[in-house]
PDB file of C-alpha atoms in Angstrom:
ATOM      1  CA  MET N   9      -1.907   6.456  14.878  1.00 46.00           C
ATOM      2  CA  SER N  10      -5.569   6.126  13.916  1.00 48.00           C
ATOM      3  CA  THR N  11      -6.205   4.301  10.703  1.00 53.00           C
ATOM      4  CA  ASP N  12      -8.540   7.158   9.701  1.00 67.00           C
ATOM      5  CA  SER N  13      -6.077   9.635   9.334  1.00 81.00           C
ATOM      6  CA  THR N  14      -4.632  10.988   6.163  1.00 86.00           C
ATOM      7  CA  PHE N  15      -1.116  11.570   4.672  1.00 91.00           C
ATOM      8  CA  ASP N  16       0.855  12.625   1.505  1.00 95.00           C
ATOM      9  CA  SER N  17       3.602   9.921   1.794  1.00 95.00           C
ATOM     10  CA  ARG N  18       4.187   6.794   3.798  1.00 96.00           C
ATOM     11  CA  VAL N  19       5.986   3.563   3.834  1.00 97.00           C
ATOM     12  CA  PHE N  20       3.848   0.466   4.979  1.00 98.00           C
ATOM     13  CA  ASP N  21       5.547  -2.885   5.991  1.00 98.00           C
ATOM     14  CA  VAL N  22       3.751  -5.758   4.484  1.00 98.00           C
ATOM     15  CA  THR N  23       3.963  -9.586   4.761  1.00 96.00           C
ATOM     16  CA  GLY N  24       3.623 -12.014   2.315  1.00 95.00           C
ATOM     17  CA  MET N  25       4.988 -10.334  -0.959  1.00 95.00           C
ATOM     18  CA  THR N  26       7.529 -12.667  -2.474  1.00 94.00           C
ATOM     19  CA  CYS N  27       7.299 -12.192  -6.383  1.00 96.00           C
ATOM     20  CA  GLY N  28       6.766  -9.725  -9.226  1.00 96.00           C
ATOM     21  CA  HIS N  29       3.142 -10.945  -9.328  1.00 96.00           C
ATOM     22  CA  CYS N  30       2.724  -9.870  -5.610  1.00 96.00           C
ATOM     23  CA  LYS N  31       4.333  -6.570  -6.510  1.00 98.00           C
ATOM     24  CA  ALA N  32       1.850  -5.778  -9.369  1.00 98.00           C
ATOM     25  CA  ALA N  33      -1.277  -7.075  -7.465  1.00 97.00           C
ATOM     26  CA  VAL N  34      -0.307  -4.487  -4.613  1.00 98.00           C
ATOM     27  CA  GLU N  35       0.587  -1.614  -7.123  1.00 98.00           C
ATOM     28  CA  GLU N  36      -2.880  -2.188  -8.736  1.00 98.00           C
ATOM     29  CA  GLU N  37      -4.784  -2.211  -5.818  1.00 98.00           C
ATOM     30  CA  VAL N  38      -3.227   0.552  -4.014  1.00 98.00           C
ATOM     31  CA  GLY N  39      -2.844   2.535  -6.671  1.00 98.00           C
ATOM     32  CA  ALA N  40      -6.702   2.524  -7.340  1.00 98.00           C
ATOM     33  CA  VAL N  41      -7.227   4.535  -3.991  1.00 98.00           C
ATOM     34  CA  LYS N  42      -8.269   7.912  -4.123  1.00 96.00           C
ATOM     35  CA  GLY N  43      -5.420  10.299  -4.020  1.00 96.00           C
ATOM     36  CA  VAL N  44      -2.658   7.746  -4.628  1.00 98.00           C
ATOM     37  CA  ASN N  45      -0.225   9.088  -7.302  1.00 97.00           C
ATOM     38  CA  LEU N  46       2.759   6.463  -6.904  1.00 98.00           C
ATOM     39  CA  VAL N  47       3.121   2.960  -5.314  1.00 98.00           C
ATOM     40  CA  VAL N  48       6.079   1.215  -5.219  1.00 98.00           C
ATOM     41  CA  ALA N  49       6.205  -2.493  -3.767  1.00 98.00           C
ATOM     42  CA  THR N  50       9.253  -4.304  -3.029  1.00 98.00           C
ATOM     43  CA  PRO N  51       8.979  -7.913  -2.536  1.00 97.00           C
ATOM     44  CA  ALA N  52      12.581  -8.181  -1.242  1.00 97.00           C
ATOM     45  CA  THR N  53      12.221  -5.826   1.789  1.00 97.00           C
ATOM     46  CA  GLY N  54       8.297  -6.285   2.096  1.00 98.00           C
ATOM     47  CA  LYS N  55       8.077  -2.318   1.742  1.00 98.00           C
ATOM     48  CA  VAL N  56       5.277  -0.717   0.100  1.00 98.00           C
ATOM     49  CA  VAL N  57       5.720   3.127  -0.638  1.00 98.00           C
ATOM     50  CA  VAL N  58       2.667   5.252  -1.228  1.00 98.00           C
ATOM     51  CA  GLU N  59       2.805   8.925  -2.384  1.00 97.00           C
ATOM     52  CA  GLY N  60      -0.175  11.237  -3.219  1.00 96.00           C
ATOM     53  CA  THR N  61      -2.344  13.887  -1.616  1.00 95.00           C
ATOM     54  CA  ASN N  62      -4.577  13.446   1.211  1.00 95.00           C
ATOM     55  CA  ILE N  63      -4.256   9.732   1.032  1.00 95.00           C
ATOM     56  CA  ASN N  64      -6.639   7.597   3.588  1.00 96.00           C
ATOM     57  CA  GLU N  65      -4.811   5.274   5.444  1.00 95.00           C
ATOM     58  CA  ALA N  66      -7.761   2.953   6.118  1.00 96.00           C
ATOM     59  CA  GLU N  67      -8.200   2.827   2.490  1.00 97.00           C
ATOM     60  CA  VAL N  68      -4.771   1.695   1.809  1.00 98.00           C
ATOM     61  CA  ARG N  69      -4.798  -0.895   4.570  1.00 97.00           C
ATOM     62  CA  ALA N  70      -8.118  -2.282   3.077  1.00 98.00           C
ATOM     63  CA  ALA N  71      -6.411  -2.284  -0.623  1.00 98.00           C
ATOM     64  CA  LEU N  72      -3.559  -4.210   0.657  1.00 98.00           C
ATOM     65  CA  ALA N  73      -6.057  -6.708   2.396  1.00 97.00           C
ATOM     66  CA  GLU N  74      -7.850  -6.969  -0.909  1.00 96.00           C
ATOM     67  CA  ALA N  75      -4.639  -7.949  -2.683  1.00 96.00           C
ATOM     68  CA  GLY N  76      -4.149 -10.530   0.022  1.00 95.00           C
ATOM     69  CA  TYR N  77      -1.544  -8.845   2.107  1.00 96.00           C
ATOM     70  CA  GLN N  78      -1.150  -7.692   5.782  1.00 94.00           C
ATOM     71  CA  VAL N  79       0.447  -4.594   7.117  1.00 96.00           C
ATOM     72  CA  VAL N  80       2.636  -5.237   9.996  1.00 94.00           C
TER      73      VAL N  80
END
């Protein structure tokens, strides 16, 4: 899948989230991406649910990297 694609709902698997601070950092960074309406990060599973309208995948991946986490 191209990272330039867009989506409305997607679950990302992320490495390195271990606590509530990690959750908050991910939700803040990804929540700032254009089109994102909802972000739910779950450190226990490493899952980040992103929902919204016409969201650019590359921008979400960049936001996750900015927060210090890597998509697997």
